[in-house]
mmCIF file of C-alpha atoms (C1' of nucleotides) in Angstrom:
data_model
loop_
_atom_site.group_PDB
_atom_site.id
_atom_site.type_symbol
_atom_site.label_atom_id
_atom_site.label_comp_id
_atom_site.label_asym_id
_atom_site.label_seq_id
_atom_site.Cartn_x
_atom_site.Cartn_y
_atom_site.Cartn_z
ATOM 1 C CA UNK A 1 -19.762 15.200 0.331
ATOM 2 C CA UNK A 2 -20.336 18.054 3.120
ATOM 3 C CA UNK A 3 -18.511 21.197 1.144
ATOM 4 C CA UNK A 4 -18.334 23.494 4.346
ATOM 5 C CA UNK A 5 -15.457 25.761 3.904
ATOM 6 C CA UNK A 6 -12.014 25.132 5.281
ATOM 7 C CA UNK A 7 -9.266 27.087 6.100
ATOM 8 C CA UNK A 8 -5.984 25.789 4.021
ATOM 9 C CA UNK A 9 -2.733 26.843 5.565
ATOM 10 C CA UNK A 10 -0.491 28.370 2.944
ATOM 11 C CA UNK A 11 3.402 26.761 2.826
ATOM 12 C CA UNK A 12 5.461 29.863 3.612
ATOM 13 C CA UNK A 13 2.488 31.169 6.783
ATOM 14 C CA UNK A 14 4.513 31.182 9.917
ATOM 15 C CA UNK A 15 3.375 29.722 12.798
ATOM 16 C CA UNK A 16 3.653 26.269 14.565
ATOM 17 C CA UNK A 17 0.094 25.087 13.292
ATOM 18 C CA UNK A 18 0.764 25.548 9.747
ATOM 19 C CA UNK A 19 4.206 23.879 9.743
ATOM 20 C CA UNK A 20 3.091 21.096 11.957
ATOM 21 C CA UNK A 21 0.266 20.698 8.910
ATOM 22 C CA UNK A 22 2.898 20.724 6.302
ATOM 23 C CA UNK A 23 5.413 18.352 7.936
ATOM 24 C CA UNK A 24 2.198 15.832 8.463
ATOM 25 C CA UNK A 25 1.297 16.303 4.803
ATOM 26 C CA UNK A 26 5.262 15.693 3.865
ATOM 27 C CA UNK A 27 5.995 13.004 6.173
ATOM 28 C CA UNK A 28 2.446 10.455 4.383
ATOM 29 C CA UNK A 29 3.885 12.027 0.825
ATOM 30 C CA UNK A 30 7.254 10.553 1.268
ATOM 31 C CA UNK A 31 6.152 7.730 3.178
ATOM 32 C CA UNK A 32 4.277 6.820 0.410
ATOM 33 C CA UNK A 33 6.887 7.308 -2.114
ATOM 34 C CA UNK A 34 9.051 5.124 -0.106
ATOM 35 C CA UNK A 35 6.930 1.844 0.616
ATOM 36 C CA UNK A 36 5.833 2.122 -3.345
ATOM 37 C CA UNK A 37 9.552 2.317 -3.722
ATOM 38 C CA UNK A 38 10.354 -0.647 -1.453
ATOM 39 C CA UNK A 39 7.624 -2.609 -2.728
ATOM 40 C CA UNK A 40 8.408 -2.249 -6.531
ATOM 41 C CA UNK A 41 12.627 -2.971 -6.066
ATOM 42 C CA UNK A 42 11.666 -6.273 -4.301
ATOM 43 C CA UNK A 43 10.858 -9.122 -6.639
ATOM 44 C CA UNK A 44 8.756 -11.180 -5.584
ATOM 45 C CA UNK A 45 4.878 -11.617 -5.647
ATOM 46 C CA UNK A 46 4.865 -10.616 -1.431
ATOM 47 C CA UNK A 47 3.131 -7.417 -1.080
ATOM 48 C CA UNK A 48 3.390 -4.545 1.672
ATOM 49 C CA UNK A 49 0.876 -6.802 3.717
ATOM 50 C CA UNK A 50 2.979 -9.519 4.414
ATOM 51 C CA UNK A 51 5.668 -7.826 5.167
ATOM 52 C CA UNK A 52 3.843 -5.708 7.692
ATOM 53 C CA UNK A 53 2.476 -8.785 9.181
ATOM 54 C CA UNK A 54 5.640 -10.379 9.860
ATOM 55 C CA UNK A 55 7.192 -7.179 11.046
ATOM 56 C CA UNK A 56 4.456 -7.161 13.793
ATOM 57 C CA UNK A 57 4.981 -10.757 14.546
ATOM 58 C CA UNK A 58 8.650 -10.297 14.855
ATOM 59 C CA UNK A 59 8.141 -7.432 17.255
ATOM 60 C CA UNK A 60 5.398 -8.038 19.680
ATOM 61 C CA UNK A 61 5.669 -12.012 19.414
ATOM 62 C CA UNK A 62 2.863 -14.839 19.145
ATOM 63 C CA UNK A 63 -0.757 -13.298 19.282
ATOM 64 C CA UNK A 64 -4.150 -14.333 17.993
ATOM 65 C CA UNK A 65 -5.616 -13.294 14.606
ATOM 66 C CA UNK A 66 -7.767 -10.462 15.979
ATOM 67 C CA UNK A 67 -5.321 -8.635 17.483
ATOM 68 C CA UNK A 68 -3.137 -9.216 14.494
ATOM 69 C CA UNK A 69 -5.538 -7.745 12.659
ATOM 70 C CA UNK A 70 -5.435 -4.513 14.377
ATOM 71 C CA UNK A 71 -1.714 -4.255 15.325
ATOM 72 C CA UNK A 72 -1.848 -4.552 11.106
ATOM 73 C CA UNK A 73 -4.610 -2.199 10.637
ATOM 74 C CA UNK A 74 -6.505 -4.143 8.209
ATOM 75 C CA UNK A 75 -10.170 -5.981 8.944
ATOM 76 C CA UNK A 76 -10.392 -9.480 10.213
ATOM 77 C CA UNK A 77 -11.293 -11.269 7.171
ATOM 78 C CA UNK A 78 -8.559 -9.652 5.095
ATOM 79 C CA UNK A 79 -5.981 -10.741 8.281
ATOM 80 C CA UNK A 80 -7.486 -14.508 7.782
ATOM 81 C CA UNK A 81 -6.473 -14.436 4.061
ATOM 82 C CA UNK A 82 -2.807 -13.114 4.746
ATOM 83 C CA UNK A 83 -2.236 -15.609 7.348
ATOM 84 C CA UNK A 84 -3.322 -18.541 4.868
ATOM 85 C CA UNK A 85 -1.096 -17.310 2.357
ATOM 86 C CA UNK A 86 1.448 -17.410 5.333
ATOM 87 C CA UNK A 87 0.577 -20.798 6.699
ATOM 88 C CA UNK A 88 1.284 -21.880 2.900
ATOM 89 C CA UNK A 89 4.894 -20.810 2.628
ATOM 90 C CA UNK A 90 5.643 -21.735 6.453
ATOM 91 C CA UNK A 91 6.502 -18.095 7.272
ATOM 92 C CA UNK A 92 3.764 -18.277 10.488
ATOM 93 C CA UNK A 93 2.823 -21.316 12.632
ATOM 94 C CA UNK A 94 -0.974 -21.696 13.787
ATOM 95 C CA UNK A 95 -0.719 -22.447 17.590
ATOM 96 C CA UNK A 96 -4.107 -24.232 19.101
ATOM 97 C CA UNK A 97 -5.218 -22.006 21.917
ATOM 98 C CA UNK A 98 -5.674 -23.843 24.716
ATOM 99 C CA UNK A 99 -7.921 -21.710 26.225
ATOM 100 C CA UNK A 100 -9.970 -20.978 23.651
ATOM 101 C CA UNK A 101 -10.994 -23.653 20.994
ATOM 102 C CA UNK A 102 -12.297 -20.687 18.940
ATOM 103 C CA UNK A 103 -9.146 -19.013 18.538
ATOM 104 C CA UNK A 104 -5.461 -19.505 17.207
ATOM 105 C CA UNK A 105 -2.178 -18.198 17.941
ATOM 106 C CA UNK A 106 -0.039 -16.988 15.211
ATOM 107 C CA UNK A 107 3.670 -17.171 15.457
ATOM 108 C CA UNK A 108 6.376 -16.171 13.239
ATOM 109 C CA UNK A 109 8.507 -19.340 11.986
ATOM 110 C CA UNK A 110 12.441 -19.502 12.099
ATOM 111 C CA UNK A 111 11.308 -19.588 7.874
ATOM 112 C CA UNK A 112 9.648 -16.302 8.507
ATOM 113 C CA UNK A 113 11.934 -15.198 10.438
ATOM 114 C CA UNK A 114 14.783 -15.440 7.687
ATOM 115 C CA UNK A 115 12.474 -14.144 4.800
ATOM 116 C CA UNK A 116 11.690 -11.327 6.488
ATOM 117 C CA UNK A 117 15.711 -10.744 7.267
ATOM 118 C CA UNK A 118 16.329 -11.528 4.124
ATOM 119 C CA UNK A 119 13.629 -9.169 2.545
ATOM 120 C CA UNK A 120 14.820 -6.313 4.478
ATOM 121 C CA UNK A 121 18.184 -6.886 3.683
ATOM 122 C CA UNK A 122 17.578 -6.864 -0.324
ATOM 123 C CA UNK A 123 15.861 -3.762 0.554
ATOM 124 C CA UNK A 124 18.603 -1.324 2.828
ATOM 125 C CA UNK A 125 20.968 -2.620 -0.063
ATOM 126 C CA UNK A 126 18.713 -1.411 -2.774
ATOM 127 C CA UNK A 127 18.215 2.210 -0.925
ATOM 128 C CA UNK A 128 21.462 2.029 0.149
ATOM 129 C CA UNK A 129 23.625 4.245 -2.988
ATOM 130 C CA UNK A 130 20.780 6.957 -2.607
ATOM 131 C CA UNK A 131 21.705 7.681 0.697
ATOM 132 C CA UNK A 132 25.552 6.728 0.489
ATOM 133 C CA UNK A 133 26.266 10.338 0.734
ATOM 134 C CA UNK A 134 24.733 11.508 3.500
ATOM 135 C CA UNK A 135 27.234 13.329 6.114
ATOM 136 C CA UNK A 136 27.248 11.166 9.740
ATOM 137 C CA UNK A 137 25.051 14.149 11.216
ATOM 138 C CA UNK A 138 22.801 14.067 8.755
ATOM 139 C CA UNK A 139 22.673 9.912 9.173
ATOM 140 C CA UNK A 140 22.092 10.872 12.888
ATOM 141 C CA UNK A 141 19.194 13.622 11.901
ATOM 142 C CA UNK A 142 17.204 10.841 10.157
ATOM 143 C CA UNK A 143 17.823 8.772 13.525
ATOM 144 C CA UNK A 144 16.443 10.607 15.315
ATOM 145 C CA UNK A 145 13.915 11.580 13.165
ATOM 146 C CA UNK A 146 12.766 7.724 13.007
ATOM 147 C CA UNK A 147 12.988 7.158 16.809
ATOM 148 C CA UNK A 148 10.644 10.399 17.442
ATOM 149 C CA UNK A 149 7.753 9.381 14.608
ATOM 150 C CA UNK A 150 7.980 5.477 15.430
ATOM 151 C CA UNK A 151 6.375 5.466 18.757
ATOM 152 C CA UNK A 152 3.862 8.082 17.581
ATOM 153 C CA UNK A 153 2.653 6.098 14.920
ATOM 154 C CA UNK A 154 2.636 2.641 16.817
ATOM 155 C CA UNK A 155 0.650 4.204 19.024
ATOM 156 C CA UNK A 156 -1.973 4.760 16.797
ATOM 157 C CA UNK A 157 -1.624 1.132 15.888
ATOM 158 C CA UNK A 158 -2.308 0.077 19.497
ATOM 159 C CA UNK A 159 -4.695 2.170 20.507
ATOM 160 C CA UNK A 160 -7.447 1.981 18.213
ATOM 161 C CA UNK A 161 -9.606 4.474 20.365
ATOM 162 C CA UNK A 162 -7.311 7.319 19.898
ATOM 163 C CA UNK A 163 -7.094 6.577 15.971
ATOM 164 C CA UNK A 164 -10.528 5.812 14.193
ATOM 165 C CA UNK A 165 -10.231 3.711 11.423
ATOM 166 C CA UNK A 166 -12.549 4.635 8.160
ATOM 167 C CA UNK A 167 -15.118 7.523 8.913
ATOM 168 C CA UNK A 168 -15.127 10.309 11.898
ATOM 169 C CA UNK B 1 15.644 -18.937 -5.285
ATOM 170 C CA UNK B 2 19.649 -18.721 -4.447
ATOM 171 C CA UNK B 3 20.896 -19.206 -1.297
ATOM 172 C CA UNK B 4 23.963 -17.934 -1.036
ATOM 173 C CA UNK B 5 25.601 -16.770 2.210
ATOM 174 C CA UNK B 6 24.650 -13.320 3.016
ATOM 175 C CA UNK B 7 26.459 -11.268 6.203
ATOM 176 C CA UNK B 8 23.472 -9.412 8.096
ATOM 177 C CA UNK B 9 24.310 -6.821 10.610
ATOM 178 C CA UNK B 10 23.258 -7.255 13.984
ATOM 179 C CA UNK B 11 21.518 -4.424 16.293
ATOM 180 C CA UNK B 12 24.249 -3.506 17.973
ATOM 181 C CA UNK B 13 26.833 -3.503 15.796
ATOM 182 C CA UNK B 14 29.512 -0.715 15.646
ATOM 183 C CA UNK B 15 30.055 0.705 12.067
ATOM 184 C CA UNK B 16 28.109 3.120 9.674
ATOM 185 C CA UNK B 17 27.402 0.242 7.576
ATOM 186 C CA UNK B 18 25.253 -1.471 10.425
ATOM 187 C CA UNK B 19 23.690 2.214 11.425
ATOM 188 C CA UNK B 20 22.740 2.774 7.575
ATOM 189 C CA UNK B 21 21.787 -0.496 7.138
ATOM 190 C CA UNK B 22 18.946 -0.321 9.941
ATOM 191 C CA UNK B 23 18.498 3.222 9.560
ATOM 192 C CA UNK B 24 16.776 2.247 5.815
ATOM 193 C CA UNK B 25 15.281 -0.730 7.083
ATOM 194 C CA UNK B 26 13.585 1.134 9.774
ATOM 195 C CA UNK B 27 12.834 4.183 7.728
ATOM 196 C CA UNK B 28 11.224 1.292 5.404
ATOM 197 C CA UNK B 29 8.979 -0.068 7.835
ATOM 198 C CA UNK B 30 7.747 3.129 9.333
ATOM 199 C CA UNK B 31 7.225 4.693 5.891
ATOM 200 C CA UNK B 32 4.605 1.425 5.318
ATOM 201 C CA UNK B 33 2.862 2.011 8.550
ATOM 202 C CA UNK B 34 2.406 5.654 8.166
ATOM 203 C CA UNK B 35 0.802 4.803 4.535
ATOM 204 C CA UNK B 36 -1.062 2.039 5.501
ATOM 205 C CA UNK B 37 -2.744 4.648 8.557
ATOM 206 C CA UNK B 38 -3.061 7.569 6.052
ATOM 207 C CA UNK B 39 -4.993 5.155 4.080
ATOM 208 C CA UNK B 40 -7.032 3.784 6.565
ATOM 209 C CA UNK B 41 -7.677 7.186 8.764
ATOM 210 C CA UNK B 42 -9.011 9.031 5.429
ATOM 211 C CA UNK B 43 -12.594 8.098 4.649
ATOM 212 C CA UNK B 44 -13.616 7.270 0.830
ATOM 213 C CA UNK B 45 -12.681 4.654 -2.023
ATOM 214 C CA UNK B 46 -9.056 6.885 -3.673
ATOM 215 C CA UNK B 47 -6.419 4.345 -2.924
ATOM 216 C CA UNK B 48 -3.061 5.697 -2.397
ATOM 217 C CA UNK B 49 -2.204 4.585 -6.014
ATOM 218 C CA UNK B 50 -4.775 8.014 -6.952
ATOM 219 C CA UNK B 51 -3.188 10.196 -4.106
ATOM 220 C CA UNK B 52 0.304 9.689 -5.336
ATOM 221 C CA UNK B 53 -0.506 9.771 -9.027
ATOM 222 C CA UNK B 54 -2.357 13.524 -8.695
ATOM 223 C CA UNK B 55 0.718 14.773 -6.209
ATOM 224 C CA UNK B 56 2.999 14.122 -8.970
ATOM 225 C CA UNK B 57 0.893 15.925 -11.599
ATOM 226 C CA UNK B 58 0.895 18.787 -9.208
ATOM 227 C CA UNK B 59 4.053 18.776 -8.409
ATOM 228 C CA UNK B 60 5.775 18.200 -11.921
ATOM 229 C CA UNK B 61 2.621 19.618 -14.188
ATOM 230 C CA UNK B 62 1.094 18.164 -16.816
ATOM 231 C CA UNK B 63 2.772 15.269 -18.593
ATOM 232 C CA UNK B 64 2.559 11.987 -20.981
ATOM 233 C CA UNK B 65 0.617 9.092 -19.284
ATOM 234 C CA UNK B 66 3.545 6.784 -19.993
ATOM 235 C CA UNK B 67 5.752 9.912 -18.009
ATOM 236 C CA UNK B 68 3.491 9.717 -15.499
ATOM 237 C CA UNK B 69 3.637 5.647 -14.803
ATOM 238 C CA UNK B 70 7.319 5.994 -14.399
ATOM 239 C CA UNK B 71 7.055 9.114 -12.246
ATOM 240 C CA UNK B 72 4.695 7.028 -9.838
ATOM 241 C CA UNK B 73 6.843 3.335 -10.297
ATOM 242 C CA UNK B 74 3.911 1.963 -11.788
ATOM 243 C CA UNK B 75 3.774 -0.122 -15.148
ATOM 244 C CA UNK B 76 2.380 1.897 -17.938
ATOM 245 C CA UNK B 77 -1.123 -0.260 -18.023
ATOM 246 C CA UNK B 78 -1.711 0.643 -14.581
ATOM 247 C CA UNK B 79 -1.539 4.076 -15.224
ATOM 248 C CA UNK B 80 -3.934 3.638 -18.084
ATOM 249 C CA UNK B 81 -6.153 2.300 -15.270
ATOM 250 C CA UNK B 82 -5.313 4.806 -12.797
ATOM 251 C CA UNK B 83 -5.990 8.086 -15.173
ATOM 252 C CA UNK B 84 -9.607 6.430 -16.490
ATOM 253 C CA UNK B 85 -10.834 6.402 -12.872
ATOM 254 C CA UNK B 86 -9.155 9.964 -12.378
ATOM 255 C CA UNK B 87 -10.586 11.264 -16.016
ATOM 256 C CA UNK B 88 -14.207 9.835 -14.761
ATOM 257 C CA UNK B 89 -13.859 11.691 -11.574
ATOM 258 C CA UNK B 90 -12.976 14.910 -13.405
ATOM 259 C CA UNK B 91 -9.988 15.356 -11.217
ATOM 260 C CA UNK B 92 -7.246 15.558 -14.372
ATOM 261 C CA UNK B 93 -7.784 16.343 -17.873
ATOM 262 C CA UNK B 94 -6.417 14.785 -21.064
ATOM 263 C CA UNK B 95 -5.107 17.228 -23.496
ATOM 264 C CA UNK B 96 -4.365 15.902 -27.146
ATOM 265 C CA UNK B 97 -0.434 16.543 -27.594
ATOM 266 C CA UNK B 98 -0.200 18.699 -31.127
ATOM 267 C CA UNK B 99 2.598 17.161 -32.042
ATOM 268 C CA UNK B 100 1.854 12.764 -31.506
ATOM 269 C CA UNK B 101 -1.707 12.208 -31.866
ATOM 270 C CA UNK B 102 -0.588 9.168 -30.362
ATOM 271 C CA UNK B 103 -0.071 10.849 -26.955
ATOM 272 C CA UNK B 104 -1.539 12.638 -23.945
ATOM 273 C CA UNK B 105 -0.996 15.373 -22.003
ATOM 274 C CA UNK B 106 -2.562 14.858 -18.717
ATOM 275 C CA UNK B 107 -2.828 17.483 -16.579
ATOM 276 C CA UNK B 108 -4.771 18.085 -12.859
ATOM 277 C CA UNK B 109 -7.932 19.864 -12.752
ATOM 278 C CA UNK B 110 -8.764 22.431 -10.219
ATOM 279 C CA UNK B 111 -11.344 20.356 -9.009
ATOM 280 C CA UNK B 112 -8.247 17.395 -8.637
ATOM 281 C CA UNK B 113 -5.989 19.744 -6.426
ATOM 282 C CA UNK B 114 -8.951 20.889 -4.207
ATOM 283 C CA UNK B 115 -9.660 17.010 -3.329
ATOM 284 C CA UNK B 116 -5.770 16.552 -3.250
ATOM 285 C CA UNK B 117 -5.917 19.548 -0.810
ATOM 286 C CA UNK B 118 -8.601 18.143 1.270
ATOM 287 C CA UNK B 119 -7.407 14.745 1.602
ATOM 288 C CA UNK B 120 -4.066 15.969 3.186
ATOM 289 C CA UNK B 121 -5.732 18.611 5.405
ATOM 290 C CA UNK B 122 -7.934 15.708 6.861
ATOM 291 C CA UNK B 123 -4.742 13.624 7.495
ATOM 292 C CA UNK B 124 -2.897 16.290 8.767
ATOM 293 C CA UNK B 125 -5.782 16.598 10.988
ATOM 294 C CA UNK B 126 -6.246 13.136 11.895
ATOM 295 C CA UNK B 127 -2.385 12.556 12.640
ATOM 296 C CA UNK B 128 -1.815 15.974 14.415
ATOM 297 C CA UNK B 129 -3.194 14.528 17.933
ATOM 298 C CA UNK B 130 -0.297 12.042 17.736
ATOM 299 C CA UNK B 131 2.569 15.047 17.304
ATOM 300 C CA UNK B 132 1.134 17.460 19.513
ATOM 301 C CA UNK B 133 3.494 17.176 21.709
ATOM 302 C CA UNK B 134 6.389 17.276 19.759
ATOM 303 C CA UNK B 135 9.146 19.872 21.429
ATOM 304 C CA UNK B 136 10.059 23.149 18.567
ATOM 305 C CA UNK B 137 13.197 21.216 18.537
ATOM 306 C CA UNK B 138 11.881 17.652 17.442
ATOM 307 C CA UNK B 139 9.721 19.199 14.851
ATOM 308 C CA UNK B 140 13.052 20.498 13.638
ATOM 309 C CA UNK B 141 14.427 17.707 13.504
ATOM 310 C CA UNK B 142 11.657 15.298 11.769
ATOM 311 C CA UNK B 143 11.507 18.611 8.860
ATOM 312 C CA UNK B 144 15.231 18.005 8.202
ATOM 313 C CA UNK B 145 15.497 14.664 8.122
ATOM 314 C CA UNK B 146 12.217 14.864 5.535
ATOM 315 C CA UNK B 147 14.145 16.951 3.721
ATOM 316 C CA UNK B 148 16.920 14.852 3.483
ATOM 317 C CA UNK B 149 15.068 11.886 2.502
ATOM 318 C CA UNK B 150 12.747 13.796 -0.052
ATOM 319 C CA UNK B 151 15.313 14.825 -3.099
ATOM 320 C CA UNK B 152 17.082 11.030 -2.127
ATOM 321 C CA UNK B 153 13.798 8.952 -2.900
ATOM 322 C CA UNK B 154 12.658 11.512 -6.020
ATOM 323 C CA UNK B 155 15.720 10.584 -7.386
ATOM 324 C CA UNK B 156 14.539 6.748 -7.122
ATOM 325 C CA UNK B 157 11.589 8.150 -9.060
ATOM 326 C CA UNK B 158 13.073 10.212 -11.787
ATOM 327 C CA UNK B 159 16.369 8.355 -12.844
ATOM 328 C CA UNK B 160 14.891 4.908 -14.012
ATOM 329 C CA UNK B 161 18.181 3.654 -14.962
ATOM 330 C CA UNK B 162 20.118 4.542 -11.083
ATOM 331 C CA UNK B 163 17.168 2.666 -9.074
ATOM 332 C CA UNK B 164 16.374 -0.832 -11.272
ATOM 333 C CA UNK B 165 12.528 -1.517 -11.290
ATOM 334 C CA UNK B 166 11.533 -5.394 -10.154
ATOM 335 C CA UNK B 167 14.478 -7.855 -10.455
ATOM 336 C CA UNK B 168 18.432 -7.507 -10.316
ATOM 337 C "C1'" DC C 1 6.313 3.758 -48.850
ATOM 338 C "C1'" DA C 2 7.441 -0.386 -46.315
ATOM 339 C "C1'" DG C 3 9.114 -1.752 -41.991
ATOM 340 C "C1'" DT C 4 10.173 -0.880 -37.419
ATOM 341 C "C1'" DA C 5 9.568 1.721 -33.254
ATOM 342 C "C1'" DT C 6 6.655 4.025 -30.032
ATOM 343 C "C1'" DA C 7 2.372 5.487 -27.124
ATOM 344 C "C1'" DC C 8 -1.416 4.106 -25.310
ATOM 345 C "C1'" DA C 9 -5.388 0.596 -24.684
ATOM 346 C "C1'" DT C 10 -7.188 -4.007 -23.780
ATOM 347 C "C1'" DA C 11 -7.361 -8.689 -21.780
ATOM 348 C "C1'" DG C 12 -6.734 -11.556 -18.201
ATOM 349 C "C1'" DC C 13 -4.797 -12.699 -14.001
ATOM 350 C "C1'" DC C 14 -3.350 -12.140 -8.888
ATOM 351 C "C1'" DT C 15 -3.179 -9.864 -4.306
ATOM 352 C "C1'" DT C 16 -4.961 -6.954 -0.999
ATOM 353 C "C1'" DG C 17 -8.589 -4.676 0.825
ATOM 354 C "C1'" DC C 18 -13.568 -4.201 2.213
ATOM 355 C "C1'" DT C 19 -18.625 -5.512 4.095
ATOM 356 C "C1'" DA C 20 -21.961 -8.871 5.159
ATOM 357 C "C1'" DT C 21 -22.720 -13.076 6.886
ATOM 358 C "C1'" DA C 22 -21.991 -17.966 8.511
ATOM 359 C "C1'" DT C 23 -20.150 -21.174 11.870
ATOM 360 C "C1'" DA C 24 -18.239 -22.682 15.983
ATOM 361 C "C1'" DT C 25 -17.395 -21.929 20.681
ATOM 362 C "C1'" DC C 26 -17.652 -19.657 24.999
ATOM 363 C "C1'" DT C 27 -20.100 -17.463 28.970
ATOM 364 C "C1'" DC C 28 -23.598 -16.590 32.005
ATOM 365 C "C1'" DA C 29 -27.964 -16.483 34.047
ATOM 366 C "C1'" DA C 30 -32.488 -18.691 34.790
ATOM 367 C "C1'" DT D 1 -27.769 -27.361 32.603
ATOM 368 C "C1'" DT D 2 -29.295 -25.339 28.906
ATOM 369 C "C1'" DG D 3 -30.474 -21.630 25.917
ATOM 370 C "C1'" DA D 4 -29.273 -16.646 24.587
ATOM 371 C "C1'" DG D 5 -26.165 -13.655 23.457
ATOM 372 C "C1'" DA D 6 -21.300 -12.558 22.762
ATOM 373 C "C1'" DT D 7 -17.030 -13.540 20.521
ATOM 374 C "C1'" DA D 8 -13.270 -15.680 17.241
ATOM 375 C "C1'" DT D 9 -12.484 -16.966 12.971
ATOM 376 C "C1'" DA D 10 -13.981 -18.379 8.168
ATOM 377 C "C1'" DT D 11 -16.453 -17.772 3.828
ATOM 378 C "C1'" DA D 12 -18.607 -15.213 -0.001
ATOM 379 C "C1'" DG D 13 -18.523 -11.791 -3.059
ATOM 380 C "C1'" DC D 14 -16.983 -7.479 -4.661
ATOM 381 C "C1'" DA D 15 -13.635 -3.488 -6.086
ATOM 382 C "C1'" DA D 16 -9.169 -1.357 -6.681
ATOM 383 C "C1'" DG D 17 -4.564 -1.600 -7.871
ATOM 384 C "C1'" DG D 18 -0.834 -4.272 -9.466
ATOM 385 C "C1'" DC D 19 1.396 -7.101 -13.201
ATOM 386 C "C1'" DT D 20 2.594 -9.364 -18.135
ATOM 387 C "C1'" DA D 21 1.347 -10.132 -22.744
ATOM 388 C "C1'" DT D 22 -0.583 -8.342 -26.553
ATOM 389 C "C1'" DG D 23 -3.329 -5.251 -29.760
ATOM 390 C "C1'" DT D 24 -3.851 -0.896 -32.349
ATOM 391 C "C1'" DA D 25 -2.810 3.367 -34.108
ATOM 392 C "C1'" DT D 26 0.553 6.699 -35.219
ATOM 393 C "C1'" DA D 27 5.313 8.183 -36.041
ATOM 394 C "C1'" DC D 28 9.770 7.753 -37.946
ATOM 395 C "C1'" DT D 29 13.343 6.255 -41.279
ATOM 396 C "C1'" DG D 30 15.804 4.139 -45.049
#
DNA sequence: CAGTATACATAGCCTTGCTATATATCTCAA
DNA sequence: TTGAGATATATAGCAAGGCTATGTATACTG
């Protein structure tokens, strides 16, 4: 471990750098509070993966394995196992690529489809007295919130050149 | 599994029910991307199980291990786990509690909040290229709404009894 | 002081993640 | 047209992080 010495920021420094650094920092905390959150009020033996999975498939449609695998941000062999599990309860179809022999496409079933709904769902209903009080601007604040960070982070999803995965 | 008839909003739909219902759905599934990135963008073996177990001990100080599982929604033999790996690493230490021989204190170790430190300045760092260009306004706007969500979700955490853990 | 409750540890299992490597297929140039 | 290298997925084998069930030691209480 290189120990070269780093400049902290301090909460409470002014200055656009050092709240940028503490809204990044604050944003991954509760992020992770809220998928272990999501995760554990869920029964179910499904974990995060899956549900990311499907989520992808939903959005962006039929695609093959390898770029599953990175619109998922896990390896390739660790996509193949999710996608058998998958393929097990029906949740994703296998398409033969006609093009490529080699290579399969991966669809999200009507099945899926409805799990997934369903999943979600169970979840907004769980969350759902925590935030029952929030005023409709602050409902809106968290909107917007969302709709500014989404894109930001998708694009990180899509572009793996401008996000290295695992080492600098 | 039951199948009873369940009324899903649609996109679309007018209504604070349907705008909180997607607004936690969404806030769901970006809160799982941005952890599954942090984890992936941040070099090492720590899984976010370790991250979010020595944030709490910061936060909250030094507590029981069985305190600590339910602070990070984990089952108390996980935390067992969790603490050997951090007590090996000499990131917290166990104190004997004078008054239960029975019990822990475990407490972070200034060696624990200095990696804890690190690991969010290198996300902050790694994310920051994606936010750069957020307007004064927008960052305004993504602090509130984290501070909205923040006390909502530690309530999840702290009141066992308000937010039911795995099953209805 | 016996019996129950409580705090943590252990055992054993599953899923999700990885790297390294195998296998099958495709592509292209000699 | 065939052999070399590239590419798409699968397999093997490992570790961490989850869980439930259960064990063990200590505390409490009638």
């Amino acid at each position: 471990m290189l120990t070269e010495p780093i400049t902290l920021p301090v909460r409470g420094d002014a200055g656009v750098e050092a709240e940028m650094h503490f809204l990044l920092t604050d944003l991954v905390q509760i992020a992770g509070r809220v998928t272990r959150l999501a995760h554990r009020s869920s029964q179910g033996s499904e974990g995060p993966a899956t549900w990311r999975t499907l989520a992808v498939l939903q959005q962006f449609g039929p695609m093959r394995l390898g770029e599953l695998a990175q619109h998922s941000q896990v390896a390739q062999p660790t996509m193949t196992k999710i996608v058998a599990g998958l393929v097990e309860r029906e949740w994703v179809k296998r398409i033969a690529d006609a093009s490529d022999a080699r290579a399969w496409q991966i669809g999200i079933s009507a099945k899926g489809i409805l799990k997934l709904t369903e999943w979600r769902s169970n979840l907004a209903g769980a969350l759902q007295p925590l935030f029952a009080d929030l005023s409709d601007d602050e409902r809106e604040t968290v909107r917007r919130a969302i709709d500014l960070i989404q894109p930001r982070i998708d694009q990180a999803y899509i572009d793996p050149d401008t996000f290295p995965a695992k080492g600098e």
